[in-house]
Coordinates of C-alpha atoms and ligand atoms in Angstrom, one line a residue:
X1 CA 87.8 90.7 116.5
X2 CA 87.5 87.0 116.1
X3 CA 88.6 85.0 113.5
X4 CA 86.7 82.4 111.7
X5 CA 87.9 79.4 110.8
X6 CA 88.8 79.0 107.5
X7 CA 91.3 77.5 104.8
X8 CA 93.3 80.2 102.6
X9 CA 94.0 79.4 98.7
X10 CA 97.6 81.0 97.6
X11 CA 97.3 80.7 93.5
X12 CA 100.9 81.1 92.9
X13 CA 102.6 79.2 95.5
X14 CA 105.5 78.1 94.1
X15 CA 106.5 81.5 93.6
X16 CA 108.6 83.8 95.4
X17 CA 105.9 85.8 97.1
X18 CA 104.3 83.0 98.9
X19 CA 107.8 81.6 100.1
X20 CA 109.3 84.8 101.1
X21 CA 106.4 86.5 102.5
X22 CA 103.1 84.9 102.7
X23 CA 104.3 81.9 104.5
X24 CA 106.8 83.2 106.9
X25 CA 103.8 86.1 108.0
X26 CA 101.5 83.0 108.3
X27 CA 104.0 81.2 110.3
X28 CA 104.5 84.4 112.3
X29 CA 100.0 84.8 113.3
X30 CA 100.0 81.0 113.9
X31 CA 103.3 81.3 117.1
X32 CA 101.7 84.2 118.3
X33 CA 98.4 82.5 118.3
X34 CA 96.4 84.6 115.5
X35 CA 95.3 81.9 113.9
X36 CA 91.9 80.1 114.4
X37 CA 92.9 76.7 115.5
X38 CA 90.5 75.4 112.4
X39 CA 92.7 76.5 109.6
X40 CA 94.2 75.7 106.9
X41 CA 96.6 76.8 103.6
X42 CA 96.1 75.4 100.1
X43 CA 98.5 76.2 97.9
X44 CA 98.3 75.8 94.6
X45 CA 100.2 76.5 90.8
X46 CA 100.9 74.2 88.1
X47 CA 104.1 72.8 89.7
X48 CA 103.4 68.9 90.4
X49 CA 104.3 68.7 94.1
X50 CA 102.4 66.9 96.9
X51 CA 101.4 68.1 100.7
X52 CA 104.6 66.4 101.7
X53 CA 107.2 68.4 99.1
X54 CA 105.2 71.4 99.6
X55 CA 106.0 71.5 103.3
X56 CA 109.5 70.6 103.0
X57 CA 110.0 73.7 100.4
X58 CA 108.1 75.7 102.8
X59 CA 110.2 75.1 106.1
X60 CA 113.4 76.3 104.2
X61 CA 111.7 79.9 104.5
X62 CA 110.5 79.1 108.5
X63 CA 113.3 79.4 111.5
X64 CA 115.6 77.2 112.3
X65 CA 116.0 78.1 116.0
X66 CA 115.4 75.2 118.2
X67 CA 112.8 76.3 120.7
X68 CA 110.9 77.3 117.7
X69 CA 111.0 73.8 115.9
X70 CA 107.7 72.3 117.3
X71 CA 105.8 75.5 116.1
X72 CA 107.4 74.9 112.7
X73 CA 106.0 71.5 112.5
X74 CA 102.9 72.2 114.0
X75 CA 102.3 74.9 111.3
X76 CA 103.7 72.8 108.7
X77 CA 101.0 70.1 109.3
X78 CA 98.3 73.3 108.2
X79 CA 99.5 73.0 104.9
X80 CA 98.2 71.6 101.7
X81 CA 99.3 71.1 98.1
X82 CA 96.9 71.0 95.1
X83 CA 98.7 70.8 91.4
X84 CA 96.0 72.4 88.7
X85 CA 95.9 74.2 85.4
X86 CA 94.7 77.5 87.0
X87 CA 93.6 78.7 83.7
X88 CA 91.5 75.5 82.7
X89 CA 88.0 75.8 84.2
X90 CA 88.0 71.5 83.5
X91 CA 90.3 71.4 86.5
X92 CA 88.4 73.8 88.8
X93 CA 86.0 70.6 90.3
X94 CA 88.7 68.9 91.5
X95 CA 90.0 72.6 93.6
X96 CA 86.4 72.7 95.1
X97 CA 86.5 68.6 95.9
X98 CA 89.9 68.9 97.8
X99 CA 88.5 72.0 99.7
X100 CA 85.8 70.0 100.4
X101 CA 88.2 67.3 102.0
X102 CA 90.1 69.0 103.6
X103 CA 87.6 71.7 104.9
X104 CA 86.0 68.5 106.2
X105 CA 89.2 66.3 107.7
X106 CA 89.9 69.6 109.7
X107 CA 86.5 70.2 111.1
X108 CA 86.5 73.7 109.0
X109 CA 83.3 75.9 107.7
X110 CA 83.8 76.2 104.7
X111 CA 84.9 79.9 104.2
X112 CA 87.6 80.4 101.7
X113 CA 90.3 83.5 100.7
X114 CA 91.3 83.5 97.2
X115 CA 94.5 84.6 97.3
X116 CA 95.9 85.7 93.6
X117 CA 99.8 86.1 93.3
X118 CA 100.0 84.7 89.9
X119 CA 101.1 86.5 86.7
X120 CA 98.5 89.2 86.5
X121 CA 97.1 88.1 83.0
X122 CA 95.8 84.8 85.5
X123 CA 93.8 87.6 88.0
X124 CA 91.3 87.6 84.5
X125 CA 90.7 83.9 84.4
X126 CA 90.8 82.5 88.0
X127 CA 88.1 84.0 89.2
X128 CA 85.7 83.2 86.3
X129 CA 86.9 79.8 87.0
X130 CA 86.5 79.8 90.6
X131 CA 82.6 81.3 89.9
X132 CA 82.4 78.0 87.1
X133 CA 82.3 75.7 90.0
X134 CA 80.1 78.3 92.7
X135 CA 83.3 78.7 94.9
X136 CA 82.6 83.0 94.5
X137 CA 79.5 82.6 96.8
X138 CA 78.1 80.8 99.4
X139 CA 75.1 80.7 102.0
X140 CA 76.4 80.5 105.1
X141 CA 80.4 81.4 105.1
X142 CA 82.5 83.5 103.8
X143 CA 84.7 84.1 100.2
X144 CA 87.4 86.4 100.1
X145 CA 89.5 87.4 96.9
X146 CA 93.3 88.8 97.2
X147 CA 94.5 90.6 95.0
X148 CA 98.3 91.4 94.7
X149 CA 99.9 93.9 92.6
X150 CA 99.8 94.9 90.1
X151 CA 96.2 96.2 89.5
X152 CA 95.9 96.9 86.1
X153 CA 99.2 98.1 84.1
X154 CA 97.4 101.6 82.8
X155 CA 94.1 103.6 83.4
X156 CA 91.9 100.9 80.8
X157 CA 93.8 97.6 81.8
X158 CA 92.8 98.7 85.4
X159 CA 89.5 99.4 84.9
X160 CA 89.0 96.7 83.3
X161 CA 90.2 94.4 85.7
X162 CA 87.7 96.0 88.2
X163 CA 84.9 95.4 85.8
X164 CA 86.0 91.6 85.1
X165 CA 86.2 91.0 89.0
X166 CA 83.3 92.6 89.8
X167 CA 81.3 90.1 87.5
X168 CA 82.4 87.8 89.9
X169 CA 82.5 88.7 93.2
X170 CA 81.2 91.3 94.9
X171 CA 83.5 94.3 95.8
X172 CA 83.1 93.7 99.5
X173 CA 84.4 90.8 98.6
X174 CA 87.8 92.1 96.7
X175 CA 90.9 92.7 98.6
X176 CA 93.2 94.4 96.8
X177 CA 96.7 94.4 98.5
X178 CA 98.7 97.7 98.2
X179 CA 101.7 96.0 101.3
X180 CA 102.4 99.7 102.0
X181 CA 99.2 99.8 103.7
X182 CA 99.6 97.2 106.1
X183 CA 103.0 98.5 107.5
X184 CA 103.0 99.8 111.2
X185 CA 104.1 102.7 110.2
X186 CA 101.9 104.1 107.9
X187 CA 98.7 103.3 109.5
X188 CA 100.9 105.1 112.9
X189 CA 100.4 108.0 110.6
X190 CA 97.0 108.2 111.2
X191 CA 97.2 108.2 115.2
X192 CA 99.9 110.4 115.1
X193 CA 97.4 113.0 113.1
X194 CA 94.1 112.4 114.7
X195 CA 95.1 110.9 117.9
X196 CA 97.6 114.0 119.0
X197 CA 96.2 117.9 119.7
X198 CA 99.2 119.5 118.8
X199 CA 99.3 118.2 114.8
X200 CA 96.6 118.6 113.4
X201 CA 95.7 122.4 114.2
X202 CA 99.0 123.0 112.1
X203 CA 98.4 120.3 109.9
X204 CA 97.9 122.6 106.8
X205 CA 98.4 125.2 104.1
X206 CA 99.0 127.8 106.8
X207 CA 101.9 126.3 108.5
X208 CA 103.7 123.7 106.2
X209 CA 106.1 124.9 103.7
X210 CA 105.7 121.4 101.4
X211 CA 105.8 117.8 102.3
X212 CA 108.6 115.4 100.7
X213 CA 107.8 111.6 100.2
X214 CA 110.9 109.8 99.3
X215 CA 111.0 105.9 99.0
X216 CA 114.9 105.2 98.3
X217 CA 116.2 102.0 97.6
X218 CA 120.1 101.1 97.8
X219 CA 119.2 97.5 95.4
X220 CA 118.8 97.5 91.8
X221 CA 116.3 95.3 90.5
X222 CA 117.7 92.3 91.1
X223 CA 116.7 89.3 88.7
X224 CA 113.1 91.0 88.0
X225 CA 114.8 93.1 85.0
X226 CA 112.5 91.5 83.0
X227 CA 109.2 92.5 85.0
X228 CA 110.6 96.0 85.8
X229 CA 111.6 97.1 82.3
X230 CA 107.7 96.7 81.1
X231 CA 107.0 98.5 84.9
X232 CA 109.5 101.3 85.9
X233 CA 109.4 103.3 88.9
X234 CA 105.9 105.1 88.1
X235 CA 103.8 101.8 87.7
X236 CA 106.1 99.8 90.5
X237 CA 106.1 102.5 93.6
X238 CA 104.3 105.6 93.1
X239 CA 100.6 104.4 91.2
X240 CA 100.4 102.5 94.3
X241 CA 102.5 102.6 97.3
X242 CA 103.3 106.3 97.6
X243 CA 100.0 107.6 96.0
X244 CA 98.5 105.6 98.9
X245 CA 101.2 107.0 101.4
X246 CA 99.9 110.4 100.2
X247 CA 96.4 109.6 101.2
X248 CA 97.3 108.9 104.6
X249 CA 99.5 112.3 104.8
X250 CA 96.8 114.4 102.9
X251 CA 93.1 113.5 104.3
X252 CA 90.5 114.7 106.1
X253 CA 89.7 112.7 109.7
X254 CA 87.3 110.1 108.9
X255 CA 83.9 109.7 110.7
X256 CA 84.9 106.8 112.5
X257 CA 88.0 104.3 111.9
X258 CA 85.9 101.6 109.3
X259 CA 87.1 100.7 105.6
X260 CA 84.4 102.7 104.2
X261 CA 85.2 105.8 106.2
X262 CA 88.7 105.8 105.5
X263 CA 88.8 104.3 102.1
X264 CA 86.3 107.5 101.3
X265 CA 89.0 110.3 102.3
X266 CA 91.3 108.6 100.7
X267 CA 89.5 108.8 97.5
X268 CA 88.8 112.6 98.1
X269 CA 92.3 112.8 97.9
X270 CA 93.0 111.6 95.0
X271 CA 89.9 113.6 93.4
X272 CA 92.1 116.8 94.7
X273 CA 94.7 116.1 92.6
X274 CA 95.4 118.9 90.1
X275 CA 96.1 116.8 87.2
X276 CA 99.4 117.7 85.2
X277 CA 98.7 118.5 81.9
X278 CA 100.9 115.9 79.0
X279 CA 102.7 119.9 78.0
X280 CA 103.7 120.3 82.0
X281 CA 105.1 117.0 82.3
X282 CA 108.4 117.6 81.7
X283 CA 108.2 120.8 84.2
X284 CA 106.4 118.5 87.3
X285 CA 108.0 115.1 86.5
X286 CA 112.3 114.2 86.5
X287 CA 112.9 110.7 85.5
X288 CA 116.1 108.9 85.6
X289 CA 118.2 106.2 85.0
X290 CA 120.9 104.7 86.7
X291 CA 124.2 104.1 84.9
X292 CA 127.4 102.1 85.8
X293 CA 129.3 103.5 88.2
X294 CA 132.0 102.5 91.1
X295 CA 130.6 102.3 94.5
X296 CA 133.3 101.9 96.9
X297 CA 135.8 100.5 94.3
X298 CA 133.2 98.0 93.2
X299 CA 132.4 98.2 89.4
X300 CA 128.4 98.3 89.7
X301 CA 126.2 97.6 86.3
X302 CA 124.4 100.2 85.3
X303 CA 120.1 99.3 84.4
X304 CA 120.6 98.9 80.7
X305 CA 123.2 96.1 81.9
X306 CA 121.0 94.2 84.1
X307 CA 119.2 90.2 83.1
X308 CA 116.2 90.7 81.2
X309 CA 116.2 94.6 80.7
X310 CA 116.2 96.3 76.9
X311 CA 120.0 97.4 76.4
X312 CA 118.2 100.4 74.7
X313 CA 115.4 100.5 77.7
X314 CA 114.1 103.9 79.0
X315 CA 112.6 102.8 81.5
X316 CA 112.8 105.0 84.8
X317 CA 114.0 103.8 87.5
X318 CA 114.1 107.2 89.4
X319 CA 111.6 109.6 89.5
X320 CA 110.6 112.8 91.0
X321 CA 107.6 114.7 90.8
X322 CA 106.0 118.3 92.0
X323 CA 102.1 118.5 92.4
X324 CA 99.2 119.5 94.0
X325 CA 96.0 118.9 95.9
X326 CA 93.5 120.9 95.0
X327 CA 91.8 121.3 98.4
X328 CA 90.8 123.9 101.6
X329 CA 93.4 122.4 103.7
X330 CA 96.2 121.9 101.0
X331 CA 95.7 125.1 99.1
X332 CA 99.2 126.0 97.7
X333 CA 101.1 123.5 99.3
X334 CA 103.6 121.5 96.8
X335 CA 103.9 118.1 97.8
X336 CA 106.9 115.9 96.3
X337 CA 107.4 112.1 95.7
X338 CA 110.7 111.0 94.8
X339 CA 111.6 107.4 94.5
X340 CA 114.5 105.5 92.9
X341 CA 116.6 101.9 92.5
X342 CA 120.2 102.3 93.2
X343 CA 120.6 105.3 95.4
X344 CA 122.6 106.0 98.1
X345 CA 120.5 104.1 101.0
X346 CA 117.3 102.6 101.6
X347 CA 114.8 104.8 103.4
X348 CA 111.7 105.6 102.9
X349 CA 110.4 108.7 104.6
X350 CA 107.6 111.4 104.9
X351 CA 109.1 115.0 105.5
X352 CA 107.1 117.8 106.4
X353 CA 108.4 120.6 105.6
X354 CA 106.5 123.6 108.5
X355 CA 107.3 127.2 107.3
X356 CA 109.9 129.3 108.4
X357 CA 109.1 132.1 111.6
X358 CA 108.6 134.9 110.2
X359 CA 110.6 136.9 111.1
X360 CA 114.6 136.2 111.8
X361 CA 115.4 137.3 114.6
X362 CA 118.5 135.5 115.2
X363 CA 120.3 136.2 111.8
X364 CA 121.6 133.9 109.5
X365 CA 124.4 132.0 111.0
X366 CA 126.1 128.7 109.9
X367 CA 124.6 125.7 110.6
X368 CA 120.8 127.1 111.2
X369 CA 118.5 127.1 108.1
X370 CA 116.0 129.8 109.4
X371 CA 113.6 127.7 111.9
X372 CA 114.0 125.0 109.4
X373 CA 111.6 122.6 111.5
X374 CA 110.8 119.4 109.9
X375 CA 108.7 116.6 111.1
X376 CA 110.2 113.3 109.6
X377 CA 107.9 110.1 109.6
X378 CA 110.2 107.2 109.2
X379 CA 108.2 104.4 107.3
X380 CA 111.7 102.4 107.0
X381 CA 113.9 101.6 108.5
X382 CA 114.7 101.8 111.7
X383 CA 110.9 103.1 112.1
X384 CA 110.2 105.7 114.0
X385 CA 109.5 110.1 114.3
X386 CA 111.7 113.0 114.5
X387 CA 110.7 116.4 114.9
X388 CA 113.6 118.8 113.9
X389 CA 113.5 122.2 115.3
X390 CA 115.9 124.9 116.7
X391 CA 118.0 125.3 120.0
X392 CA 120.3 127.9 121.1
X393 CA 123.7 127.1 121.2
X394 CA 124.9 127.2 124.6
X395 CA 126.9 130.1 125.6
X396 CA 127.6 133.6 124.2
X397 CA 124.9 135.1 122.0
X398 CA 122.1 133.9 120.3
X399 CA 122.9 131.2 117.7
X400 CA 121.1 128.6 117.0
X401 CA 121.4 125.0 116.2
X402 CA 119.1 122.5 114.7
X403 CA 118.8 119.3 116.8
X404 CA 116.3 116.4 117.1
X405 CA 113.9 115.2 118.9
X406 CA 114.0 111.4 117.9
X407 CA 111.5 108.4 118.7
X408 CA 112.7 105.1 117.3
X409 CA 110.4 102.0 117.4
X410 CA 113.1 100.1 118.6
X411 CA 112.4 102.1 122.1
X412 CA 109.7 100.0 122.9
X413 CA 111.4 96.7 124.2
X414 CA 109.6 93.6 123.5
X415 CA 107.5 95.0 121.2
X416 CA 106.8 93.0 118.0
X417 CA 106.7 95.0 114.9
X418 CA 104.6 93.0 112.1
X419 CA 104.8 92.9 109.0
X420 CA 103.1 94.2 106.7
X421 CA 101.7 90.6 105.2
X422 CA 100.7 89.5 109.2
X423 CA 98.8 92.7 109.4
X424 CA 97.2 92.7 105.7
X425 CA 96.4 88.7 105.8
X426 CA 95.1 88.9 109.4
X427 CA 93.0 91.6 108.5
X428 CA 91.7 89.7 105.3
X429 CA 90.8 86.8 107.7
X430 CA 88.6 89.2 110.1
X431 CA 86.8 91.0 106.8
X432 CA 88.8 94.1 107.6
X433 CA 89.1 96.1 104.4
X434 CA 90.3 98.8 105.8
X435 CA 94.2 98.7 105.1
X436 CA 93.3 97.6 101.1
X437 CA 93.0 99.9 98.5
X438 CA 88.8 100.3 96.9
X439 CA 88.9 100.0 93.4
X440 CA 87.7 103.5 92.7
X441 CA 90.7 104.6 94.4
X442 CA 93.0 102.7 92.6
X443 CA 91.2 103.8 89.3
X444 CA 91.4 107.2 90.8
X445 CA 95.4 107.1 90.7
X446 CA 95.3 105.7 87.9
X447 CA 93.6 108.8 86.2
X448 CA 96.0 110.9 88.1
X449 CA 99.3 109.0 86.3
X450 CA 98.4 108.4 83.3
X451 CA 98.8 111.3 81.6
X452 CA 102.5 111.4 82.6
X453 CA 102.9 108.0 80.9
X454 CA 101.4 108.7 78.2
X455 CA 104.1 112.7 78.1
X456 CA 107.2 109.9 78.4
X457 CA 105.3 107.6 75.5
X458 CA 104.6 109.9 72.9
X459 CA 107.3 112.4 73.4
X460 CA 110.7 110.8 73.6
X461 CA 112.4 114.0 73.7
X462 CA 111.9 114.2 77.2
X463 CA 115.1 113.5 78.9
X464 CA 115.4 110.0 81.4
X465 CA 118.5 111.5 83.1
X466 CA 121.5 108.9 83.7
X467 CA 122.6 109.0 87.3
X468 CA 125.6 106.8 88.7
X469 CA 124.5 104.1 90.3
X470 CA 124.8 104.8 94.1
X471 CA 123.7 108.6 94.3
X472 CA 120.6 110.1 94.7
X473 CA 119.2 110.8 91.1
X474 CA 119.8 113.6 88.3
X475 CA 120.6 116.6 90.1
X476 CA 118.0 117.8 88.0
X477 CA 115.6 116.5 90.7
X478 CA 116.5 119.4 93.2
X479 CA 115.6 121.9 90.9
X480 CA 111.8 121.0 91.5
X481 CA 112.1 121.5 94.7
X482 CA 111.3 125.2 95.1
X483 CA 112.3 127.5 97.7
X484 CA 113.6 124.6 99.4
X485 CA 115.6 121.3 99.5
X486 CA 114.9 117.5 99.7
X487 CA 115.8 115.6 103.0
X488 CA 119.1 113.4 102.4
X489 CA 118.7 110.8 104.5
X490 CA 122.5 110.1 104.6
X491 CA 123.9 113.6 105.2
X492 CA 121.7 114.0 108.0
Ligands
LIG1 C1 107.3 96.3 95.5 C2 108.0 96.7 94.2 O1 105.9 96.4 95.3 O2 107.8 97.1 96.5 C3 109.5 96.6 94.4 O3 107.6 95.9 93.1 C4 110.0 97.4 95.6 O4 110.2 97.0 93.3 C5 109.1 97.0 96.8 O5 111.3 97.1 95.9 C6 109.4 97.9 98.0 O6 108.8 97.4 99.1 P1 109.4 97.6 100.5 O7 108.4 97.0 101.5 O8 110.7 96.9 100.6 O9 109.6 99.1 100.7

């Protein structure tokens, strides 16, 4: 669909976020020629910087290839700098003056995206300010509010945060960005369900053994100790990015492909949810921590060692959980997140485990894990599906082998895989909400984790396992897994 013209407002932009992914994905619409030509950015934070400084910052985060150099410029030229107290409504006239300006020097209606990526106690006062001056509403254009992570920091502070928005814009209007959404690969998990014939049919309690989410990552956390310690791995990856990853797995077809229609089975979803009980937590949920450790002859810290984290934090920065949707087509079926800093490799992965025949008629021998068949959705990297099934060996007998039927993304030559911002901010421009999360939903999840938050709160004698730093968790973590194993990515 077309895209207006319009100017886009990062609050926040001299942080990391807007440098490392915002601009480069804006970069990346504006050479392939997604944006309107009538377009510009604002950015704007407290830092005192003009257009000129602004630009220069931004180009250290553009390419520096050659033939690419005019487009850098070019796109350079679209941005805009505007120092302000963001929490001082006395400075909000002079945000909607320059907009004004600018809006008019460019020849652009004036629609506007609010784009938060501020410290989240800002994503409270912004846009009460931006409503002070009128800028939540107009007659004739549009106004757009983004709204990064994280959304809320428990059940109350979330809610809340809906309520405060909602007193200011509208919630067609809200865009809350969950960047799991917008990646090729998880929205490819609904064409590969409802756009295939031989899925779906088996698509349920009758035929799949369990499904497996893992999100693994080989970094630590890097110099946001600070952030992470008040976060851990519940609040940072599974509230949001893999509870969202599950709603794509776990729902019913929508009516047609509209925000509304998805968003909806999304939210039945996470209705299904058979919430774990503060006693059961322990049972369902494995947390961890990783310790020091040497990964190929290199000393490596362990968490409590890392800039800005409590040397008595317990924090998780691994988890694993076993649960249940409560549902017709997932009657029975345990699904499985598991998710970690400092484990062997990063990969994040949807497995589905399909039940064994039922019958064995080919024995047991090495190598062939009884019609084992997995279908593995690679999110990242190197993107792409397997399907893992059985093959007899050639020659005498009947043994069988497990091999793999393997697409990789890569296949397709010349094909540009976005990113997840390019698809998410592109989609903001058009009014798409499809790929962000509704606040009910996120509320929803909310509901869903909390309880397990509050277990590791009030009862500290559940364990937070060391691991090394480098492997893949407490080997406590396979026990959950019933009647079954968790993919390593690694080993196979
Ligand atoms: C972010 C988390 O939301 O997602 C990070 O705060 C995490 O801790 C990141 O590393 C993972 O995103 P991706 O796209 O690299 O899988």
């Amino acid at each position: 669909s077309q895209t207006k013209p319009q100017i886009l407002v990062i609050f926040g932009a001299s942080g990391d976020l807007t440098k490392r992914k915002l601009i480069p994905a804006l970069y990346e619409l504006f050479r392939q020629k997604l944006l309107p030509k009538e377009f510009a950015v604002l950015g704007v934070s407290r830092t005192d910087l003009d257009d000129d400084a602004f630009r220069e910052k931004m180009k250290e985060f553009l390419p520096k290839e050659d033939d690419k150099k005019t487009a850098v410029s070019e796109f350079l030229q679209m941005l805009y700098y505007q120092p302000l107290a963001t929490e001082d409504a006395y400075d909000y006239p002079v945000l909607r003056d320059r907009l004004t300006t600018i809006a008019k020097q460019n020849n652009i209606a004036e629609n506007y995206i609010f784009y938060l990526s501020t410290p989240p106690k800002l994503y409270e006062i912004i846009p009460a300010n931006l409503a002070s001056v009128d800028l939540n509403k107009t007659e004739d254009g549009f106004r757009r509010l983004i709204v990064e992570k994280p959304f809320g920091t428990d059940l109350e502070s979330a809610k809340q945060l809906n309520k405060n928005l909602l007193n200011y814009f509208n919630e067609d209007q809200i865009y809350r960005i969950d960047h799991y959404l917008g990646k090729e690969t998880v929205q490819n998990m609904l064409v590969t369900r409802f756009a295939n014939g031989i899925f779906e049919p088996i698509w349920n309690h009758n035929f799949i053994h369990h499904v497996e989410v893992t999100s693994a990552e080989s970094l630590g956390v890097e110099e946001r100790g600070g952030y992470y310690d008040s976060s851990g791995a519940m609040r940072d990856m599974v509230q949001n990015h893999l509870m969202q990853v599950v709603g794509m797995v776990a729902m019913e077809p929508p009516v047609i492909v509209e925000a509304d229609a998805i968003r909806n089975e999304v939210l039945k979803v996470f209705q299904s949810l058979r919430p774990i009980k503060e006693e059961d937590v322990q049972n369902h949920v494995i947390r961890g921590q990783y310790i020091e450790s040497h990964i190929k002859g290199d000393l490596v810290k362990g968490y409590r060692q890392e800039k800005g984290v409590d040397p008595e934090s317990r924090t998780e920065t691994f988890m694993a959980m076993k649960f249940f949707i409560d549902n017709w087509r997932w009657s029975g079926v345990p699904f499985y997140i598991r998710t970690g800093k400092k484990l062997p490799t990063r990969v994040t992965e949807v497995v589905i485990h399909f039940k064994k025949t039922p019958h064995h008629l080919f024995g047991t021998n090495a190598g062939y894990e009884h019609s084992n068949n997995q279908l593995v959705i690679r999110i990242q990297p190197d993107e792409g599906i397997l399907l893992k099934f059985g093959m007899k060996v050639p020659g005498a007998g009947f043994n069988v082998q497990t091999v793999n039927m393997d697409f990789h993304y890569d296949d397709l030559r010349n094909v540009h895989l976005p990113s997840a911002y390019e698809r998410l901010l592109l989609d903001c421009m058009q009014g798409d909400a499809t790929l962000y999360s509704r606040g009910d939903a996120v509320v929803k999840a909310w509901e869903y984790v909390q309880p397990i938050l509050n277990a590791w709160k009030n009862n500290p004698e559940i364990p937070v396992y060391g691991y090394p730093a480098g492997t893949w968790g407490p080997d406590v973590a396979d026990d959950l897994v019933e009647d079954g194993t968790w993919r390593y990515p690694c080993k196979n």
